[in-house]
Each structure stands twice: as C-alpha cells, then as structure tokens.
Coordinates of C-alpha atoms (C1' of nucleotides) in Angstrom, one line a residue:
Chain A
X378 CA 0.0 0.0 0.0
X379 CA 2.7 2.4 1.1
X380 CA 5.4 1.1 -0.5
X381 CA 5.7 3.3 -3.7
X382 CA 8.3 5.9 -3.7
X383 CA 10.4 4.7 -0.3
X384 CA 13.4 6.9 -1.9
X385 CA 15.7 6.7 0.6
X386 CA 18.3 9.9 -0.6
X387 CA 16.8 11.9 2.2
X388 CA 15.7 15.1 -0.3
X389 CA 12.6 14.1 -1.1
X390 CA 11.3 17.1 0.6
X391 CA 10.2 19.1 -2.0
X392 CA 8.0 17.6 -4.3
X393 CA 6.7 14.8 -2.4
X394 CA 7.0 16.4 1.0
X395 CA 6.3 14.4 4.3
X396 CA 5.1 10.8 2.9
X397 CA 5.3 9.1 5.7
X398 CA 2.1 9.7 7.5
X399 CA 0.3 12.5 5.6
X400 CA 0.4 9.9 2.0
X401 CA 1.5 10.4 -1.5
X402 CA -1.7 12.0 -2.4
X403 CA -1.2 15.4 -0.8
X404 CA 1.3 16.2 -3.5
X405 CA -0.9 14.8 -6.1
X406 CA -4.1 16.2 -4.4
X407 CA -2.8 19.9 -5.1
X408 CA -3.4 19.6 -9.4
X409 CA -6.9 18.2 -9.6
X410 CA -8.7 20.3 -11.6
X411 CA -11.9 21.9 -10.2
X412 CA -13.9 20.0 -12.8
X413 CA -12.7 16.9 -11.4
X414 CA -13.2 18.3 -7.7
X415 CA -17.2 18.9 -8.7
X416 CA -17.7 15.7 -9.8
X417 CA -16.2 13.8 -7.0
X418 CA -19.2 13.9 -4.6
X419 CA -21.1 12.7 -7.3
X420 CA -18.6 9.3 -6.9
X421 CA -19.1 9.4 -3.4
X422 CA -23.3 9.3 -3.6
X423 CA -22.9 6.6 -6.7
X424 CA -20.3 4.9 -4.3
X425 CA -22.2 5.3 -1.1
X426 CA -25.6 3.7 -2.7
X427 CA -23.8 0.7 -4.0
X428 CA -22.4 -0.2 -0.8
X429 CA -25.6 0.1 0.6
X430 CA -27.2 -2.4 -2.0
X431 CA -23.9 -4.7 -1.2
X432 CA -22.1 -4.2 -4.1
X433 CA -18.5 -4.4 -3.0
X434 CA -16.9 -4.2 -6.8
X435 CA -17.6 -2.1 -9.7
X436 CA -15.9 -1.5 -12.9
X437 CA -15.2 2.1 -14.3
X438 CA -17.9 1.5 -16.7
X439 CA -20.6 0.7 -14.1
X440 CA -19.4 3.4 -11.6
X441 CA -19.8 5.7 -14.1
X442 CA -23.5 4.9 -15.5
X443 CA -24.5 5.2 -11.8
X444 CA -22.7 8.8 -11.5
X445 CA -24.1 9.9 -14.6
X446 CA -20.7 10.6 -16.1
X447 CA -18.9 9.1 -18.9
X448 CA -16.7 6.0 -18.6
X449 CA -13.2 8.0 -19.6
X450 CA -14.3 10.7 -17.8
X451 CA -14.4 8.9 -14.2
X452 CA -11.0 7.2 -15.1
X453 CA -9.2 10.5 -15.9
X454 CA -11.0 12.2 -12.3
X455 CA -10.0 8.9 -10.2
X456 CA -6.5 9.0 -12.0
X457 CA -5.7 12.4 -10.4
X458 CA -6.3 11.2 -6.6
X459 CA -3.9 7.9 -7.4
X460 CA -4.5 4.6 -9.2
X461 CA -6.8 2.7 -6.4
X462 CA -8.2 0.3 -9.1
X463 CA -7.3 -2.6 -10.8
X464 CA -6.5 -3.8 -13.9
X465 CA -8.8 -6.8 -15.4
X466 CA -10.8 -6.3 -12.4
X467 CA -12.3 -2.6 -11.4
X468 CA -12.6 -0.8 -8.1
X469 CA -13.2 -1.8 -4.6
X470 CA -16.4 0.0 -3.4
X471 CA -15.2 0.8 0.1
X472 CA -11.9 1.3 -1.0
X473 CA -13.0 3.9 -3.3
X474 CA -15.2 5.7 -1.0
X475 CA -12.5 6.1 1.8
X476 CA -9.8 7.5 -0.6
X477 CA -12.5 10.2 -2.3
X478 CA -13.7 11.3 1.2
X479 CA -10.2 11.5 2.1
X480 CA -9.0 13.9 -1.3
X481 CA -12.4 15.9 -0.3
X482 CA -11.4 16.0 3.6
X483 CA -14.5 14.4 5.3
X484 CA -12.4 12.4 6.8
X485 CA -12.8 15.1 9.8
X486 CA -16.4 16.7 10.7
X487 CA -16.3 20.1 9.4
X488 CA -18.5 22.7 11.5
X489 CA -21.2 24.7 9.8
X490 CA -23.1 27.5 10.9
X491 CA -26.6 28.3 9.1
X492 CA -27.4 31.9 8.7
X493 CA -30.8 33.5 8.7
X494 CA -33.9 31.5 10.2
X495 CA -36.0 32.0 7.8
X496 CA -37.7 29.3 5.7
X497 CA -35.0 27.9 3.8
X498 CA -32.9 28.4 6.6
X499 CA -35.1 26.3 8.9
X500 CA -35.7 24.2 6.4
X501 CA -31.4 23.6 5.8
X502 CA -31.1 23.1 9.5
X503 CA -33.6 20.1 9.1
X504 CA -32.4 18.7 6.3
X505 CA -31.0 15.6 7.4
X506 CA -28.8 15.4 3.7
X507 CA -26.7 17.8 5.6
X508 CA -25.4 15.9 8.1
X509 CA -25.1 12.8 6.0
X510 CA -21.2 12.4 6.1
X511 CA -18.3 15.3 7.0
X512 CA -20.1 17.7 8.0
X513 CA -22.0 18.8 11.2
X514 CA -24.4 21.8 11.6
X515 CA -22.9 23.2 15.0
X516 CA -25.1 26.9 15.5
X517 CA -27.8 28.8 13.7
X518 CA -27.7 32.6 14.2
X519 CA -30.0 35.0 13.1
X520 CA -29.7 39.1 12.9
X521 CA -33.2 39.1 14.5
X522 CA -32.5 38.9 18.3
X523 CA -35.9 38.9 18.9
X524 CA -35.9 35.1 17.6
X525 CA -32.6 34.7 19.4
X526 CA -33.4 31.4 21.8
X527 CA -36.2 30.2 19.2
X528 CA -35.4 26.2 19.1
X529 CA -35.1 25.1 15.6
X530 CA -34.3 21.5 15.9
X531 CA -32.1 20.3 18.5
X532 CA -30.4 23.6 18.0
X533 CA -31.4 27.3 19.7
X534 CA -31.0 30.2 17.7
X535 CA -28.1 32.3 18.4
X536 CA -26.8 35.8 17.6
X537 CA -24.9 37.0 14.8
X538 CA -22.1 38.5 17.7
X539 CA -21.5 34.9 18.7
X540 CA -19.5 33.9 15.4
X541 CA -15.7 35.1 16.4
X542 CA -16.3 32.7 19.2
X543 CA -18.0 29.6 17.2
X544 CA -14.5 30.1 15.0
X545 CA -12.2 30.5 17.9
X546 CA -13.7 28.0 20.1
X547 CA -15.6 25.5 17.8
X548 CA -13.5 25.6 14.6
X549 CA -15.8 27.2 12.8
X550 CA -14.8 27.0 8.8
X551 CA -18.0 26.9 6.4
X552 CA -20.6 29.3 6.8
X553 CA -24.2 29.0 4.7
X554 CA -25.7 32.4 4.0
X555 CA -30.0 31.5 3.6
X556 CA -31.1 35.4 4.4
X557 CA -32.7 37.3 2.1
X558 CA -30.4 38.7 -0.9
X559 CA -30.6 42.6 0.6
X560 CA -28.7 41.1 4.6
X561 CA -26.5 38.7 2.4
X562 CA -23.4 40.8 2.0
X563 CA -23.8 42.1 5.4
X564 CA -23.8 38.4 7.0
X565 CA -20.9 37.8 4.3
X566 CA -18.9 40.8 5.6
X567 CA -19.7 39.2 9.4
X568 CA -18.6 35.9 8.8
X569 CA -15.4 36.9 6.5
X570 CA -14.4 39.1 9.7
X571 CA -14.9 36.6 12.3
X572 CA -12.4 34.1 10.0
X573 CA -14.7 32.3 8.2
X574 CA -13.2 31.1 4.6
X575 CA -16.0 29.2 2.9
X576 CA -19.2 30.2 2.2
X577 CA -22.4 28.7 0.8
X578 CA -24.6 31.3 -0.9
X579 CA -28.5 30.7 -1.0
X580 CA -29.3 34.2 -1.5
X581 CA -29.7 35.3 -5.1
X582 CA -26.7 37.8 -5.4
X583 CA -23.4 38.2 -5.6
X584 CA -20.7 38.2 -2.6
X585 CA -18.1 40.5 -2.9
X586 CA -15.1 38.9 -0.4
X587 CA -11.7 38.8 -0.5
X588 CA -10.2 36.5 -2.6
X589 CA -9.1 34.2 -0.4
X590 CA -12.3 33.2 0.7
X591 CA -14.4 31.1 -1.3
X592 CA -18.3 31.1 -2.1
X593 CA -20.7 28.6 -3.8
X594 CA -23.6 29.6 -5.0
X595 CA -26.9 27.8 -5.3
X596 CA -30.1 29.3 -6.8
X597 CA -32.9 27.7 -7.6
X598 CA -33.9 30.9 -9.4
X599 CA -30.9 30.5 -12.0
X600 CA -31.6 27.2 -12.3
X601 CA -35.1 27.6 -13.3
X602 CA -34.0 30.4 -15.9
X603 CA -31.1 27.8 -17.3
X604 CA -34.3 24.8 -17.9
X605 CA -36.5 28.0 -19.2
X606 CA -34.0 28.8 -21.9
X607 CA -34.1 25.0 -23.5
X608 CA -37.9 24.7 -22.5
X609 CA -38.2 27.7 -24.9
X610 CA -35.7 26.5 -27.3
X611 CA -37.6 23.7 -27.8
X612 CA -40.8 24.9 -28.2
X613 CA -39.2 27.5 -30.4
X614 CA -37.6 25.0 -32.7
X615 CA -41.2 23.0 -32.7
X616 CA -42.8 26.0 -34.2
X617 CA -39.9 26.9 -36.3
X618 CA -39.7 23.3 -37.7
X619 CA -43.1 23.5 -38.6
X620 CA -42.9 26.5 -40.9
X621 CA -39.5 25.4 -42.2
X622 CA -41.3 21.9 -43.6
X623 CA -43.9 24.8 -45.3
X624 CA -41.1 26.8 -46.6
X625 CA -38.6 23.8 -48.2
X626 CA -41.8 23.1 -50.2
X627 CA -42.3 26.4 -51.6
X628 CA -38.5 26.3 -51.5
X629 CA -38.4 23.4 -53.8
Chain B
X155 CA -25.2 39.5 -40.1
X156 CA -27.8 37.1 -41.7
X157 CA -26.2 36.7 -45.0
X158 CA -24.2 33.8 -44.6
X159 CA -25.7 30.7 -45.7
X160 CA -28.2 32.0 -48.1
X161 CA -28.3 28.5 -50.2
X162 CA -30.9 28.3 -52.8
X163 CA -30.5 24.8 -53.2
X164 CA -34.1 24.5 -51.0
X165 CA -32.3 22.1 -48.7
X166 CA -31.5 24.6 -45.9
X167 CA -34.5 24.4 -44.1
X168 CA -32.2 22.1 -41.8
X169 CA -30.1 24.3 -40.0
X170 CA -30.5 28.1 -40.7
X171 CA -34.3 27.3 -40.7
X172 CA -37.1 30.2 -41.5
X173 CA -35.2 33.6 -41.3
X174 CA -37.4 35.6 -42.7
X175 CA -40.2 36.7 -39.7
X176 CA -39.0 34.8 -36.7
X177 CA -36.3 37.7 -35.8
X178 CA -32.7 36.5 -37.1
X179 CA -32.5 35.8 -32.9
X180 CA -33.8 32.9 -32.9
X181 CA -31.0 31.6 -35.9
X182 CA -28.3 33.1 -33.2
X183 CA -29.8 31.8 -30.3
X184 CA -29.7 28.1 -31.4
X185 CA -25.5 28.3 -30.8
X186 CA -25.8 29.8 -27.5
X187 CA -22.6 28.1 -25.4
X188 CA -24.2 26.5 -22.7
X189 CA -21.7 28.4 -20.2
X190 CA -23.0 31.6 -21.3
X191 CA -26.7 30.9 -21.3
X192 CA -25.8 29.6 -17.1
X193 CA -24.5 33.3 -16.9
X194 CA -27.1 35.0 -18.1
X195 CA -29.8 34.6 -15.1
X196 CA -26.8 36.5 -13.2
X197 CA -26.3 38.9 -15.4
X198 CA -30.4 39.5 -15.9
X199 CA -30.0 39.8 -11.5
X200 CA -27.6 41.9 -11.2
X201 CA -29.6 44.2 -14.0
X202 CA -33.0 44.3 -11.8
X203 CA -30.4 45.2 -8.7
X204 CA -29.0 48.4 -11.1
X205 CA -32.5 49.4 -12.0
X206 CA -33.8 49.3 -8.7
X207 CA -31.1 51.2 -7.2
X208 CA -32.6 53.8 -10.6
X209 CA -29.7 53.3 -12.9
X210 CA -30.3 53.7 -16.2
X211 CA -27.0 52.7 -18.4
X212 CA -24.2 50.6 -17.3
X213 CA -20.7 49.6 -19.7
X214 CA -19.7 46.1 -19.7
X215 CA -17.2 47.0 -17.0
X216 CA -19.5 47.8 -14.4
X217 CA -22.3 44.9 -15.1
X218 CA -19.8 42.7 -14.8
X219 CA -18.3 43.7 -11.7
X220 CA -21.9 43.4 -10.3
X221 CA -22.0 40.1 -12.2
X222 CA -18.9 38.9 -10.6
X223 CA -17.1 37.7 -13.7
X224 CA -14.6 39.7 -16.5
X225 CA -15.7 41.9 -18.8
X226 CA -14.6 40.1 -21.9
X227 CA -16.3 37.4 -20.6
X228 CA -19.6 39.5 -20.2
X229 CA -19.4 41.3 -23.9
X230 CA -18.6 37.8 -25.5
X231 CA -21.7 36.4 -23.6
X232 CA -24.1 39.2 -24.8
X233 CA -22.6 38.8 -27.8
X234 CA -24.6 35.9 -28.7
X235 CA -27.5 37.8 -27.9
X236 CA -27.3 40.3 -30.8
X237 CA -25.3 43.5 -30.8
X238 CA -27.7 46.2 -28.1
X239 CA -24.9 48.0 -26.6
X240 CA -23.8 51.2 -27.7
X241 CA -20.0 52.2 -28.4
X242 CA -18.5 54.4 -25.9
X243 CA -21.4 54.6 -23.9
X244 CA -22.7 51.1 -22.5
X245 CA -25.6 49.3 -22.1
X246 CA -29.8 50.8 -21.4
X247 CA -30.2 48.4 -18.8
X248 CA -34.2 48.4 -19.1
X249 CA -33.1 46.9 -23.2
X250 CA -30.6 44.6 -21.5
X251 CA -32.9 42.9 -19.2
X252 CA -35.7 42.8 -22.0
X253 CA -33.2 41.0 -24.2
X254 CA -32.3 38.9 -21.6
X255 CA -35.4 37.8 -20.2
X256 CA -36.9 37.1 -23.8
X257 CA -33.8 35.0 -24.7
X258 CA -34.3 33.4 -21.8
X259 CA -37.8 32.8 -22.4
X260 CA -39.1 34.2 -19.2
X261 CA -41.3 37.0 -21.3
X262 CA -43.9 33.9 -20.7
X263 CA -45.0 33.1 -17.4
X264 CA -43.6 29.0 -16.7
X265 CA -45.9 27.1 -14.9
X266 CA -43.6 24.9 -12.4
X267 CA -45.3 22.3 -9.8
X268 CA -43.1 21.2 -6.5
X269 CA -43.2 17.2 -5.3
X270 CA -42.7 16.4 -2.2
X271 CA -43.7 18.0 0.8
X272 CA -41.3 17.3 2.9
X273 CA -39.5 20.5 5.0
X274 CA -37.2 21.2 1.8
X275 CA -40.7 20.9 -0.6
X276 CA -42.7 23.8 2.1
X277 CA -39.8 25.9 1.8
X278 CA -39.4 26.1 -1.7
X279 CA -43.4 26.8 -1.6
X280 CA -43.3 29.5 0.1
X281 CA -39.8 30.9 -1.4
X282 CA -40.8 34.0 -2.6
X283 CA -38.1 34.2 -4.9
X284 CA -39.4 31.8 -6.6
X285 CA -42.1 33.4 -8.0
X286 CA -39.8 36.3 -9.1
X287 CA -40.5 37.0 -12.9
X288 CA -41.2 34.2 -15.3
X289 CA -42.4 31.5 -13.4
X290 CA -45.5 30.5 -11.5
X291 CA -45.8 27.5 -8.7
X292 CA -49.4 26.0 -9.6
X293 CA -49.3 22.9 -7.6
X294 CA -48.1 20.9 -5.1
X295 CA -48.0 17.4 -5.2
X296 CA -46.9 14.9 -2.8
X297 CA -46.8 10.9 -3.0
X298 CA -48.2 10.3 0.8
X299 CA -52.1 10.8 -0.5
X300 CA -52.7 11.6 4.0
X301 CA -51.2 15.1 2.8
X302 CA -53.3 15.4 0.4
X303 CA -55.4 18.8 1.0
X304 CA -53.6 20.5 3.5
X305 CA -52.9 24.1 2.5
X306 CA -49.4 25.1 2.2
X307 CA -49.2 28.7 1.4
X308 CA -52.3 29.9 -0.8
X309 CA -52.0 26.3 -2.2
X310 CA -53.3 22.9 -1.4
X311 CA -51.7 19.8 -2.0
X312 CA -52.3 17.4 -4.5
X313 CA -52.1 13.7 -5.7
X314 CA -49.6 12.7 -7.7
X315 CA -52.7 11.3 -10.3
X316 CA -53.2 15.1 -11.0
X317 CA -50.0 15.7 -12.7
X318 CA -52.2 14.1 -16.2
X319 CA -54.3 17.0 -15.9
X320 CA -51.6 19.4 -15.2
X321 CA -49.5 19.3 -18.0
X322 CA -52.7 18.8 -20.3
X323 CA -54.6 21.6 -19.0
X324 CA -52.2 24.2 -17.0
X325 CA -49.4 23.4 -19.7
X326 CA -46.7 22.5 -17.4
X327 CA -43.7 22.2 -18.3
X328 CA -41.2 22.3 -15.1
X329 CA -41.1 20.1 -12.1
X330 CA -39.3 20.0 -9.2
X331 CA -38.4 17.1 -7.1
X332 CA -37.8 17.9 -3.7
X333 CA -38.4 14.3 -2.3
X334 CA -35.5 12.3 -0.2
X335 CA -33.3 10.6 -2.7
X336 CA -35.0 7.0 -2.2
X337 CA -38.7 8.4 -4.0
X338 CA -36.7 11.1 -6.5
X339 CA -36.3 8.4 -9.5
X340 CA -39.6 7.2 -9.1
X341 CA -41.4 11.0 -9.0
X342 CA -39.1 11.4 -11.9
X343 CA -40.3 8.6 -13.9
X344 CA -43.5 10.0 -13.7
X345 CA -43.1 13.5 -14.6
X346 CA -41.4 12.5 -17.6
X347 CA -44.9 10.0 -17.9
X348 CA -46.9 12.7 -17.6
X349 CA -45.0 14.7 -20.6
X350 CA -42.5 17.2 -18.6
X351 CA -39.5 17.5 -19.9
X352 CA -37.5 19.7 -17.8
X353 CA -37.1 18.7 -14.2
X354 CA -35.0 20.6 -11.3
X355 CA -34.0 17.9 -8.5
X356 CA -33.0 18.8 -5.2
X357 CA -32.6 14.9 -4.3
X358 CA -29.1 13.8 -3.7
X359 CA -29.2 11.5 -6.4
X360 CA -28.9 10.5 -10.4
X361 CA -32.0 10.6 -12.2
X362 CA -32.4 8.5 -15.0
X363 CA -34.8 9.8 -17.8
X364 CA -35.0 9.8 -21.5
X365 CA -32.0 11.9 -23.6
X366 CA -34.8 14.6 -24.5
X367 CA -35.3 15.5 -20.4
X368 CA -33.3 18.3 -19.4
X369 CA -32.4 17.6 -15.7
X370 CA -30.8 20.3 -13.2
X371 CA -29.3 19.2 -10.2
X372 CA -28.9 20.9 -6.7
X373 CA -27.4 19.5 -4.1
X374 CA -26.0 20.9 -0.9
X375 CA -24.2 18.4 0.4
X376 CA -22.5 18.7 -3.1
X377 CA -21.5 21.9 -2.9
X378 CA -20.3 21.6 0.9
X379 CA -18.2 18.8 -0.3
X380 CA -16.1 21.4 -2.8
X381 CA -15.9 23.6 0.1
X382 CA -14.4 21.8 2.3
X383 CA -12.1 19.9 -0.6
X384 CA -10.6 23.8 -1.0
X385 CA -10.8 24.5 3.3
X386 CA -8.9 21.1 3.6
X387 CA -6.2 21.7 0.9
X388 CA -5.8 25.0 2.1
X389 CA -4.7 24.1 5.7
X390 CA -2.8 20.7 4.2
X391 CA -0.8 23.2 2.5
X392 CA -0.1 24.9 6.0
X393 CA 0.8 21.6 7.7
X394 CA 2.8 20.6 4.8
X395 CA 4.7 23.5 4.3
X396 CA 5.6 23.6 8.3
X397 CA 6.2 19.7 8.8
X398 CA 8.7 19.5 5.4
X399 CA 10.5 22.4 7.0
X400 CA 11.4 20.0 10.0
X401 CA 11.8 17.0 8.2
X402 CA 14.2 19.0 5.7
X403 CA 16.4 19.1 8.5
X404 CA 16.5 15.7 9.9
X405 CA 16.8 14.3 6.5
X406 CA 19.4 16.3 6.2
Chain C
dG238 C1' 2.6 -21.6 -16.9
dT239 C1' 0.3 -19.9 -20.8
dG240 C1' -3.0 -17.7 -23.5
dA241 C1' -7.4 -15.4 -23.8
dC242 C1' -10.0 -12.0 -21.9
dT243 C1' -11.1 -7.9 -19.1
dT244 C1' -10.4 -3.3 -17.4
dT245 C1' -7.5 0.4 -15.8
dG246 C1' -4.5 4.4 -16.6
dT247 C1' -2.9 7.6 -19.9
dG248 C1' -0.8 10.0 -24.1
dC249 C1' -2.9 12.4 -27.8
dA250 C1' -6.1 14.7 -30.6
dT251 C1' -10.2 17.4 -30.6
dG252 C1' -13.4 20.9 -29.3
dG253 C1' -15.1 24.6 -26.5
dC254 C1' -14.4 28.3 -23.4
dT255 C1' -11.8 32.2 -21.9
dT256 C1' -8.6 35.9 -22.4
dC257 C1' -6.3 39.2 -25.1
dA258 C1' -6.0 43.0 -27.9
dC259 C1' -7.7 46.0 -31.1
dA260 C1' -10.5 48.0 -34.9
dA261 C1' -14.9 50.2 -35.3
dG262 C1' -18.2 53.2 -33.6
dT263 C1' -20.1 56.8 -30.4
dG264 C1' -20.4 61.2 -27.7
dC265 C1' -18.3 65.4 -26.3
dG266 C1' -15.7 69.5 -26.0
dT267 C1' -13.8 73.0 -28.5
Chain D
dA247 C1' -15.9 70.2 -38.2
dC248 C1' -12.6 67.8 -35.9
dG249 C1' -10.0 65.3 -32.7
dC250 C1' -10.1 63.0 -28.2
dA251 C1' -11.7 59.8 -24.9
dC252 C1' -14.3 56.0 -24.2
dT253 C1' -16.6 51.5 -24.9
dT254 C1' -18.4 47.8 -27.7
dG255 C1' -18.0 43.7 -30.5
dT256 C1' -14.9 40.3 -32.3
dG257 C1' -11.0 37.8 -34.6
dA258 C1' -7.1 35.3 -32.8
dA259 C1' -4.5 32.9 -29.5
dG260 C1' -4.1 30.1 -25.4
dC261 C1' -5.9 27.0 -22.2
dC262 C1' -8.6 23.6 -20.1
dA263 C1' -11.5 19.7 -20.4
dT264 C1' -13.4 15.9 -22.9
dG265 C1' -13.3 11.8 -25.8
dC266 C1' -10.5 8.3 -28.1
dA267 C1' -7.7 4.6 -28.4
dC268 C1' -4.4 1.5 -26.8
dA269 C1' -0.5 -0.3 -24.0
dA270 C1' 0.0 -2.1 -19.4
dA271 C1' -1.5 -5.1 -16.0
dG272 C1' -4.3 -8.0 -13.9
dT273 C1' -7.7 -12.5 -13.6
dC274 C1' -9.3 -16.8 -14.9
dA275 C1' -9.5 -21.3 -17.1
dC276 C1' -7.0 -25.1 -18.1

DNA sequence: GTGACTTTGTGCATGGCTTCACAAGTGCGT
DNA sequence: ACGCACTTGTGAAGCCATGCACAAAGTCAC
C-alpha cells in the first residue's frame, strides 16, 4: 500500500514532502482540476448507494452509468487522486469511497453555521442530507434577536455577535448564507471578519469577499432560468420546424 | 449578419431554418454556449439590482463587476445575444434585461409544480423568490395521498394522479423534485410519464430519464463537499509546508 | 505456466471556453 | 468640423476539459 516511492536519498522534501504519515496523495491532491473536484461527490453518492445495495466491486464502466458521467471521464478524475483500481478487475467500493472522502477532507467533521432563520434556513437546518457524512451543523444565528433562543431542531438560535467565538472556540470554517439577498453581504462581511473562509450562498446575489475566501452559489432561481431557456428553445424549434417543412416546399 | 448561408439549393431548411419573420435571434440563439446561457440569469440579477437602485446605463465593465465575472467574458456572452450595446457609452439596462429575459424565455410566465412536501418541498413553496418573474408554482403534489389537501401557502396539496391533468390543462412544463433521494427516480419517472420534460431535482441523487429531459441538479451536500475539498487543501498546505520544514532538517 | 479476456490508466487529438487585444463606432468639447 | 476619450464587438490565440484509443496489467480457465 505504502510502499511506492520509499526513496531513501533523504531530499525528497520538496516535491513529495512528508510521505510518511500524511500519504502520497497530498502532492498529487494539489493539481486536480476543479472540474474533477465537482464531480467527486457525485462518486461518493454513486459509491455510497452501491455499498448500501452490497455491491462491493464495480468496474469504471458501471461506476460511471451510476454517477451519470462518462466512462473516460471517471477514469481521468479517479487518476488524479492515485490509481486505487485494478486492472482486469475494477474498483473496490469501500476502497474507493474512503480515498474520495479522504482527497475531499470528510475524513474530519467540518463545523457549519446556518445563517438567517427564515424558511429555507429552517428548512437547511432540518435537512438531514446535511449531516449525511463530513459535516456537522454546529449553530444557527439570526440578525433578528428577537428570535434569538427560538429552538429550531435540536439547536437554539443564536446571535450574529457569537461567530468570532463559534471560530475560535468551535473551529468554525464553512458558513451558509440563507437570508434574504438585501442582509446577504452584510452576513458575508460578518462571517469573513470573524475568520470564516468558505461560504455557501443561497441568496440570489453576488458576494463581494476577499479573494481568499471562497463562495458557492446555489439558486434555484438560476436554475429555473437555465431549464426556461431549452424549455423555450424547444418549443421555439417546434414551431420553427413546422414553418421550415412549409417553406422547403415552396423552397423546392 | 444574416447573410451567410443564403443557399438556394431548397435544402436549408435544416439548419438556418425560416429567417425571414422569426427575428434573425432565434438563428443566433440556437449556438448559445451552454456556459454563457448559465450566466445569463446573473447577469439578468444583477440588471433588476441596477435598475432598482434607478440606474439607467451601465458599460460592460460595471455589469460585470456586479455580475462577478470579466468583462470580456460578459461582452462575449451578450454577444450571442445580438449587438444592443452602444459604443463608448454602455448598455440601457431596461433593453438589457428585456433582451435577456426574452432569450431566456421568461417573457412567458412557466408554470412549475413542486413534489414532495417534505421540510425542503414547504420551503421552496413559500420561497418568494421563486415566483420572481417568469415563473408561477401551480401545484403541489406529494406521493403520501394523508397530505393530500392541507394548505401550504395559498396552495393545497395534490395527488400525484393530478400531474395528467396538469401538464394537459395548465401546460406544465417544469417540475421539481424535492423528495429524499430513495422516492426522487420514481417521482421522476413519472413526470417524464406525464409529458414534462425539464425537471430541477434537489434529491441527492442521479435521475435516470429519457435523452430529451433536461435535468438540473442541486445538491447541498454537493457543494459543501467542494468547500471543504478547497478548506482542507488550504490548511494541508499549511501543515505541509511547516512539517517538510522540519523533516528538511532531519533528513538532512 | 500460458493464453485469452477484461479493465485500468494515460498519451494524444479534438473541441469549446476564456482571455487578449484592437478596430470600429459613439459622444463630447472645442 | 474635428480630434479625443471611451466602450463595444470580435478575430485570434491560449488553455482547459473531454473523448478516443491503446498499452499495461491483472484475472481466470485449463
């Protein structure tokens, strides 16, 4: 397992670094390109659902199908984190699983705050999907204090002033912005300032933040607009079809 | 502009289509890049942000600073659109939106219905933002028929039977699954069954459906994973970089 | 052990997206 | 009327990602 590059000259420092306990991979881990990165949880579910069903092998092939990917495409994303498969034969389920969680880090619990108690942000700290693996919803905070207290879960409601502690104290890395879009920068300017580095956007606008810290956006509204646009082009190209098969007989 | 494939063999009814009273648009919009018709909705937000705030004209510069990517990147993306910027000046940004939205397809109002009633399902019910501009929640539907009729904003919830009726009689066209991930393929299966062919899934899951079904995916967990991918390899960098100091010098 | 078969990992070609850089076009001051 | 300052729209170049095709490497049957 970790008996690859046992160089023994003593200057391997550089490239591979400390190989001994942190593993090979952290040297490889710092190229994978961030369309490879996005599509790794997507191994992870595929992976997690076959070991459910007892599947304990799968080829690249298979793997792929379930992920929704294509078959080259897995092979080149998997090739960047190492070569955990084998040849003839495919890759071990569990085997798999471990060395993705471990290239995404949810091999530790990362702490989350939610902010803004609103109904998506209730309904995030419900959502069980959250806590699945890796990560673990550790305070809610609103900019209301009058709901400051308010049990949402198994969690109370806190106040936006408790966030440099929830960082110092509790680790605090990812926060998720679900406030309306006009308190969004505000809460982004809050939880930049109290050291927060990683931020998932549910409000429909854009974060201006420093630039090294990082945002994800989700919208449902863009995403509606994105399935609008072919809906229409469809249509569109119905109608247009239509008159076309009129016009190439006149045409002719 | 429109000049350049002006065949009169009578054959050409394939690809260029009917020019002549459909707008030469609809030719150009056919070879929209998919990466630019996912920027547009943000480009169409940050618009509605300017003209609330009573702007009236913005260059390519500004918009996209609002839009949070380059302005090449912007001008190349309207581009596609059709040429309604002005040199030296910038863009009206009432025009821009219009164009926008119409490329879009949002000058029509979508009917979308929600599955699942769940705590993710209510939420998106009652997201306001939702409802925005060019679409229009008409039902909610939910599998577990003991829900059936409870009101869930100015809405009641419906059998999953209805959805025949729904696409026949309310025209809809876009659904979204917000079931857990065990139900999603199965709700899927029978939107496409009932004749919808776009489908935005919040499910954690693959959905398989016919080639001509767009499917969107959003997924949290997804995009907490990438987070904490980029968190992990920052501070693996900082360990690194700190532990191959030491090692340098016992190696050496 | 050998040969047939299967599947991974990867070099290479291809295509699409992004960035650059600038000509073309517009308004403004003089 | 003319030049200057400014901004769009777009060819061209570079870059990244995807798809292809195959050698390398393993299993299995015998």
């Amino acid at each position: 397992m970790a008996s690859q590059v046992r160089t023994l000259t003593g200057y391997h420092h550089f490239k591979t670094g400390a190989e001994g306990h942190v593993s090979a991979d952290v040297a490889a881990r710092r190229g994978i390109p961030d369309a490879s990165v996005a599509r790794l949880p997507g191994y992870l579910q595929a992976l997690t659902s076959l070991a459910e069903r007892g599947i304990s092998s799968v080829s690249s092939e298979e793997l792929a199908a379930a992920a929704g990917v294509s078959s080259a495409k897995l092979r080149k994303d998997l090739s960047h984190l190492g070569s955990y498969g084998v040849r003839g034969v495919g890759y071990e389920v569990d085997r798999l699983a471990y060395e993705i969680s471990t290239a995404l880090g949810l091999t530790q619990d990362w702490p989350v705050a939610i902010v803004g108690m609103g109904n998506l942000g209730r309904a995030l700290a419900a959502y069980s999907g959250f806590a699945t693996r890796g990560f673990n919803v550790i305070a809610l905070l609103d900019r209301d204090d009058s709901l400051v207290g308010t049990p949402v879960g198994d969690l109370a409601v806190r106040r936006m002033g408790d966030l440099d502690a929830l960082v110092r104290d509790d680790r605090l890395a990812i926060g998720v912005i679900a406030t309306p879009a006009d308190s969004a920068q505000d809460v982004a300017d809050r939880l930049v300032g109290a050291g927060v580095r990683s931020i998932l956007n549910f409000a429909p606008c854009v974060l201006d933040v420093p630039s090294d810290v990082m945002v994800r956006k989700v919208d449902m509204s863009t995403e509606l607009q994105i399935l609008a646009f072919h809906e229409q082009r469809r249509t569109g190209e119905l109608d247009l079809t239509a008159q076309s098969g009129v016009e190439g007989v006149v045409a002719l």
